[in-house]
CSV table of C-alpha atoms in Angstrom, one decimal:
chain,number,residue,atom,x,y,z
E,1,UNK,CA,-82.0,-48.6,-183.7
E,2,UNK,CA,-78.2,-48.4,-183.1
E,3,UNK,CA,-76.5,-47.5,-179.7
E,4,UNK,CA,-75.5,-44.2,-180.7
E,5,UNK,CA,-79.4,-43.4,-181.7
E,6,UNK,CA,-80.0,-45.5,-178.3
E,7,UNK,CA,-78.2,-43.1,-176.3
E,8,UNK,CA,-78.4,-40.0,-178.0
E,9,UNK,CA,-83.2,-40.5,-177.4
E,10,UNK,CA,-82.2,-41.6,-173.5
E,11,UNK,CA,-80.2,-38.3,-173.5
E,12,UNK,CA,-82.7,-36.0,-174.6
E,13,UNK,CA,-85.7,-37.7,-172.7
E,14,UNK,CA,-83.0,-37.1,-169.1
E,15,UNK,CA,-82.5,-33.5,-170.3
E,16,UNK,CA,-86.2,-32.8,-170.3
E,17,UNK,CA,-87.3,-34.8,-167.2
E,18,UNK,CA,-84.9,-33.2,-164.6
E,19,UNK,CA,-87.0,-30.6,-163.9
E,20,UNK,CA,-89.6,-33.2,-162.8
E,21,UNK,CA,-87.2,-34.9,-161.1
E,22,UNK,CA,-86.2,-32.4,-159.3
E,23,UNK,CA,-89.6,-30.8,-157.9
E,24,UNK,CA,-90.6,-34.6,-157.1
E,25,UNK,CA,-87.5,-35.4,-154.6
E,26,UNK,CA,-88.6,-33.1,-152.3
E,27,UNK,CA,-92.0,-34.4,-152.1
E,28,UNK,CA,-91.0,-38.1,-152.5
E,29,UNK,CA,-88.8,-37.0,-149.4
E,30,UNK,CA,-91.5,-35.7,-147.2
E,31,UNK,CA,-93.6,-38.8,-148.3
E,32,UNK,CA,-91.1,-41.3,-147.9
E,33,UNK,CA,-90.5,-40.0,-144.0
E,34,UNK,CA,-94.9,-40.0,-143.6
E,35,UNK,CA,-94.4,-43.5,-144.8
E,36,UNK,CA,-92.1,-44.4,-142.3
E,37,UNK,CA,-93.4,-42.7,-139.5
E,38,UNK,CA,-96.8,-45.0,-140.3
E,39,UNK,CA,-95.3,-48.0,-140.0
E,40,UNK,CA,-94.0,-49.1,-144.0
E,41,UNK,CA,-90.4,-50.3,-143.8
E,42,UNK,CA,-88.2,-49.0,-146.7
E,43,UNK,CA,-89.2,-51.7,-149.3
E,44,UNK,CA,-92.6,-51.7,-148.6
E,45,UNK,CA,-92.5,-48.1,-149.3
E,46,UNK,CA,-90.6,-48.9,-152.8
E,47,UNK,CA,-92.9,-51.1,-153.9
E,48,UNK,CA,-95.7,-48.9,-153.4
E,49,UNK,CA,-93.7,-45.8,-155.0
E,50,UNK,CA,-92.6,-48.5,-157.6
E,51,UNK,CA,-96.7,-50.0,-157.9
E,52,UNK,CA,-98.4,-46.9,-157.4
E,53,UNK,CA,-96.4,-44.3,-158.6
E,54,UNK,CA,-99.0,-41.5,-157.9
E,55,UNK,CA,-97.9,-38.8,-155.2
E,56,UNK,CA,-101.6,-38.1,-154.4
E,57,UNK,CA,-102.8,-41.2,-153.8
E,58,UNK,CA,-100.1,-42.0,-151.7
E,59,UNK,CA,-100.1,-39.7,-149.4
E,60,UNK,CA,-104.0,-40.2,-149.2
E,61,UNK,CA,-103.2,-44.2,-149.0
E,62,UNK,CA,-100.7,-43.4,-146.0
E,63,UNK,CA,-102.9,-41.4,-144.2
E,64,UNK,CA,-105.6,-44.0,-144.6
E,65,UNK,CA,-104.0,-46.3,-142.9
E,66,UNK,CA,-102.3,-44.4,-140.2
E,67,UNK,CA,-106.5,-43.6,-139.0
E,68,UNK,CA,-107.0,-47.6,-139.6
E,69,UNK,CA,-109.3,-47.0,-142.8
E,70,UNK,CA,-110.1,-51.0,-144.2
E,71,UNK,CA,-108.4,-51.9,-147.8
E,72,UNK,CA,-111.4,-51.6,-149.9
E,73,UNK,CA,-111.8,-47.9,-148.6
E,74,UNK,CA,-108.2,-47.4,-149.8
E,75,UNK,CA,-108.5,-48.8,-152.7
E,76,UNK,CA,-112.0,-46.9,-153.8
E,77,UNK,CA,-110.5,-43.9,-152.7
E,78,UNK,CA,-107.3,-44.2,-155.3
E,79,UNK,CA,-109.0,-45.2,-157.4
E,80,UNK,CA,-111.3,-42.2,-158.0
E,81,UNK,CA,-108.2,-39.8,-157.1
E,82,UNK,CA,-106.5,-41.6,-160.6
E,83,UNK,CA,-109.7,-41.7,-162.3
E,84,UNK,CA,-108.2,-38.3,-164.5
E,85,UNK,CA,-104.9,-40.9,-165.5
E,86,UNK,CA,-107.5,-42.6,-167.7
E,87,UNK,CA,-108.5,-39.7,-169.8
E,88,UNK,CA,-104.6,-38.6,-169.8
E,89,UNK,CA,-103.9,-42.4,-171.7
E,90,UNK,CA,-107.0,-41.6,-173.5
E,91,UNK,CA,-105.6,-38.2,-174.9
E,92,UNK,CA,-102.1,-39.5,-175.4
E,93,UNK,CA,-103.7,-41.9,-178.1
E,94,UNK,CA,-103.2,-39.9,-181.1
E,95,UNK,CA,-99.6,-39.0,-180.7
E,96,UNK,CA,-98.8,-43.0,-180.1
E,97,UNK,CA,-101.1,-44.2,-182.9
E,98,UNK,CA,-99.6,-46.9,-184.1
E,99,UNK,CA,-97.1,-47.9,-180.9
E,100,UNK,CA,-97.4,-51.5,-179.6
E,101,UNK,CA,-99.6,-52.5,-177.3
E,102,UNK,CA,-96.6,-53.5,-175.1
E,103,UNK,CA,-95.0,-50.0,-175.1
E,104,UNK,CA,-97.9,-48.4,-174.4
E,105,UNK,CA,-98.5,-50.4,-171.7
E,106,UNK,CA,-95.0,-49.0,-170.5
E,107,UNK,CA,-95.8,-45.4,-171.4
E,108,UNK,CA,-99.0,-45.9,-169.5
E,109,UNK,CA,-97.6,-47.3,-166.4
E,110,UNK,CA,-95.6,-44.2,-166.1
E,111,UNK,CA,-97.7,-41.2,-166.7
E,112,UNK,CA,-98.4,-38.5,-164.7
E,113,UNK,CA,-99.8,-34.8,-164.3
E,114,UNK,CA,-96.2,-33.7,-164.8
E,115,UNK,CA,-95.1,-36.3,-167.4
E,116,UNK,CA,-98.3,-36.3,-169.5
E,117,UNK,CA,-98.1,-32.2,-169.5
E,118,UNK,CA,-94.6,-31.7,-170.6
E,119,UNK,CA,-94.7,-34.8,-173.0
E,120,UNK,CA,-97.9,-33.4,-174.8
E,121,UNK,CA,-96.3,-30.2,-175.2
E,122,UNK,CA,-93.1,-31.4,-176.9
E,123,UNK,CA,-95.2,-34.0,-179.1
E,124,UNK,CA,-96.7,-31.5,-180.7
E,125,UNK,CA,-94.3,-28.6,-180.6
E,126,UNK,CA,-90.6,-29.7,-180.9
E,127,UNK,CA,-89.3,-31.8,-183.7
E,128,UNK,CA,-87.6,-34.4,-183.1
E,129,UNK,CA,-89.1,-35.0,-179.7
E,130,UNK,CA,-91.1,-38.9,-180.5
E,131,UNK,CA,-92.5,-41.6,-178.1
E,132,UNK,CA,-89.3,-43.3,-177.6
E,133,UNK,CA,-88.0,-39.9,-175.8
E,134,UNK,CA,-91.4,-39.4,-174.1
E,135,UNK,CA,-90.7,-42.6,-172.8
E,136,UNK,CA,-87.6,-42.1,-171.4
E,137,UNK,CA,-89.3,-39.2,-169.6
E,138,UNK,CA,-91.7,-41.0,-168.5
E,139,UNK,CA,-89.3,-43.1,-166.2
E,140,UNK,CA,-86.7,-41.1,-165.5
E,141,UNK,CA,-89.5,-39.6,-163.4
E,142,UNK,CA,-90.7,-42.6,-162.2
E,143,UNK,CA,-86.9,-43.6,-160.7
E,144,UNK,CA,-86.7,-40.3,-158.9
E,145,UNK,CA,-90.0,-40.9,-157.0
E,146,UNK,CA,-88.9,-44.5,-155.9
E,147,UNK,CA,-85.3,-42.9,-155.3
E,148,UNK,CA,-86.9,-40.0,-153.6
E,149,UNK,CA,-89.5,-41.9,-151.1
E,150,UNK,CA,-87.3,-44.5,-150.4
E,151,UNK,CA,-84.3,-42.1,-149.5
E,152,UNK,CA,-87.3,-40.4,-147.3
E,153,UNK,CA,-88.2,-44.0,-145.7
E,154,UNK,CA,-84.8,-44.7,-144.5
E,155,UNK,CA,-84.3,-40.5,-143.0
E,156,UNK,CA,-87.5,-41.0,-141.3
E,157,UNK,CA,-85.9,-43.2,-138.6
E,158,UNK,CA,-83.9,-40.0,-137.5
E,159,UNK,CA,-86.6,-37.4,-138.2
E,160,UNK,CA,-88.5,-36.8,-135.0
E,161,UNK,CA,-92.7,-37.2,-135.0
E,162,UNK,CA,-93.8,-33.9,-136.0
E,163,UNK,CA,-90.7,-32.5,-136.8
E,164,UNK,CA,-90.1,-29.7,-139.7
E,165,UNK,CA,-93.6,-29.5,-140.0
E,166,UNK,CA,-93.6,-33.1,-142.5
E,167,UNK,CA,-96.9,-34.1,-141.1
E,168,UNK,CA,-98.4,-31.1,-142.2
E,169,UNK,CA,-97.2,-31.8,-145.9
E,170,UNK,CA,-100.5,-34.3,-146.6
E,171,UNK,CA,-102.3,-31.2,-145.9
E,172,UNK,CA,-100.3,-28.3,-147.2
E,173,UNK,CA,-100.1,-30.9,-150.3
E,174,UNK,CA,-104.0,-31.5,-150.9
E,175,UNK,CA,-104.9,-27.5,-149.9
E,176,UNK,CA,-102.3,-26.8,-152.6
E,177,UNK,CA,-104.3,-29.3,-155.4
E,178,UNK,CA,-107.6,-27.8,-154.2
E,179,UNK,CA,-106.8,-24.3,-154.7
E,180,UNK,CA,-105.4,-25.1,-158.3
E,181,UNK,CA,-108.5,-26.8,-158.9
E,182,UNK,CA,-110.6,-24.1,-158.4
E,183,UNK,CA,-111.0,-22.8,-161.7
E,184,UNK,CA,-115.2,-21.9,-162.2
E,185,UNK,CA,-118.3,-21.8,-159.6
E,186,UNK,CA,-118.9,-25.8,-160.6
E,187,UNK,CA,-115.3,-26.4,-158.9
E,188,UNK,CA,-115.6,-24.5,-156.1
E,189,UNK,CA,-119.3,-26.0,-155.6
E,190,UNK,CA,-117.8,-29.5,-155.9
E,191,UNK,CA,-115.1,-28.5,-152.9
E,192,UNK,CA,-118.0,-27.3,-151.1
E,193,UNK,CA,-120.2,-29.7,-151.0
E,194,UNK,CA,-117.8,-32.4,-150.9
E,195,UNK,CA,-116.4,-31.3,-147.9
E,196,UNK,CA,-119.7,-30.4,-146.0
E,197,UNK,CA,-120.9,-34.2,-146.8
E,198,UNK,CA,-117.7,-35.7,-145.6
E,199,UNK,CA,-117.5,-33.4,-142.6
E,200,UNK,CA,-121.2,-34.1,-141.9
E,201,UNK,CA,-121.1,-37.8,-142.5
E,202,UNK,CA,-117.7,-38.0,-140.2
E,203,UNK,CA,-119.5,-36.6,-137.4
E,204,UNK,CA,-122.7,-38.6,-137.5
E,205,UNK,CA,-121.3,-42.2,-138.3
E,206,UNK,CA,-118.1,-43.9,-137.4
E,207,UNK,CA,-115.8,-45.3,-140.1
E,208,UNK,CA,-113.9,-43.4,-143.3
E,209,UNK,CA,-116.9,-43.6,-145.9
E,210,UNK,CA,-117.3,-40.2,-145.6
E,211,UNK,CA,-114.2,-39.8,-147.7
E,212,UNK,CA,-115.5,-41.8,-150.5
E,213,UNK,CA,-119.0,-40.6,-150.0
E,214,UNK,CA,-118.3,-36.7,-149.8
E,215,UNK,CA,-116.0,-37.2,-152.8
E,216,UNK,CA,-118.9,-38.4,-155.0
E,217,UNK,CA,-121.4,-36.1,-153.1
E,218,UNK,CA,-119.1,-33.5,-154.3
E,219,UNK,CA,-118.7,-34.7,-157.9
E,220,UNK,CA,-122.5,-35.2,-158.8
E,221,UNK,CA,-124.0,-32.1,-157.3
E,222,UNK,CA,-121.1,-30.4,-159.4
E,223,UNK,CA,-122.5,-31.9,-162.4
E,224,UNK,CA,-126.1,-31.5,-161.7
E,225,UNK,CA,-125.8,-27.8,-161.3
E,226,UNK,CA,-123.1,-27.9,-165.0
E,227,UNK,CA,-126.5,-30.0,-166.5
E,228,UNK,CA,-129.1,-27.4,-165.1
E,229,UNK,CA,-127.1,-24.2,-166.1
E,230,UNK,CA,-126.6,-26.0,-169.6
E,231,UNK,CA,-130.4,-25.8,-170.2
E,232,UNK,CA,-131.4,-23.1,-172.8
């Protein structure tokens, strides 16, 4: 590949990403000064942007910790939230058939609900648009989130507790999720019960299980009642 090839892929892959970047530096912002306000220093909340690199689960790992939820609680509870990135790599197989294991490894690291939509629509609708531009989307993306969160870190320290409504974000954030999620009865029971079982749980027994425990409350009476109205 010669630099003029080089630079004309990196060119196209910016041109498409900027609207990702741009509806992530708000958030990265807001999360960035949550982070702050719960302790993380600037770099420690770059390396979890740069790590992580999942919005969701880092608001949800932030707020974790500000209620003094242990590691392994953390870490079950991201990992479930990022559970859907595995079928995303899994979908993404056809259109990189045939891409080293080390760029794939790449492309995985940076896919995300945003990336992995927009990239599978111009994989198989534009010309022209390959894995090497995909790429480039991928983490132009990712640099705006660490950009984003870090910038939010370091305005934190001026941004009063409470102030603009930022601690509300979290919420407004997930409510948001939820109510795109919502899409047939099986969703809305999963919501349901999930949130009965976690509220039911946090009352009765101290600790943050509930979280994991509603969440898979949730996600198997969902599919028992998918499996029962499946049955001829």
């Amino acid at each position: 590949m010669t630099a003029a090839q080089c630079l004309t892929l990196c060119r196209d892959g910016l041109r498409a990403a900027w609207p990702i970047c741009l509806g992530y530096t708000p958030v990265g912002l807001a999360f960035g000064v949550l982070a702050q306000k719960a302790g993380l220093a600037p770099w420690q909340v770059g390396l979890m942007s740069a790590v992580v690199f999942a919005g969701s689960s880092q608001f949800i790992a932030v707020a974790m910790l500000q209620a003094g939820a242990g590691i392994a609680s953390i870490v079950a509870t991201t990992f479930a939230v990022n559970l859907r990135h595995a079928l995303m790599s899994s979908s993404m197989a056809v259109p990189l058939a045939g891409a080293r294991r080390r760029f794939l490894a790449l492309f995985a690291y940076g896919l995300t609900d945003e990336s992995f939509a927009l990239n599978s629509s111009l994989l198989r609708e534009r010309a022209g648009w390959d894995r090497y531009r995909a790429l480039v989307l991928n983490h132009a993306a990712n640099l705006a989130w660490i950009a984003a969160t870090v910038a939010g870190a370091y305005a934190g320290q001026f941004v009063p507790t409470g102030a603009l409504g930022i601690d509300y974000a979290l919420t407004g954030m997930f409510l948001c999720l939820l109510v795109f999620q919502l899409r047939s009865p099986s969703h809305v029971l999963a919501a349901a019960l999930g949130g009965a079982v976690a509220l039911g749980l946090y009352l009765a027994f101290p600790g943050n299980a509930y979280i994991v425990l509603g969440a898979a409350a949730g996600a198997t009476g969902a599919l028992a009642a998918r499996r029962r109205g499946a049955r001829p």
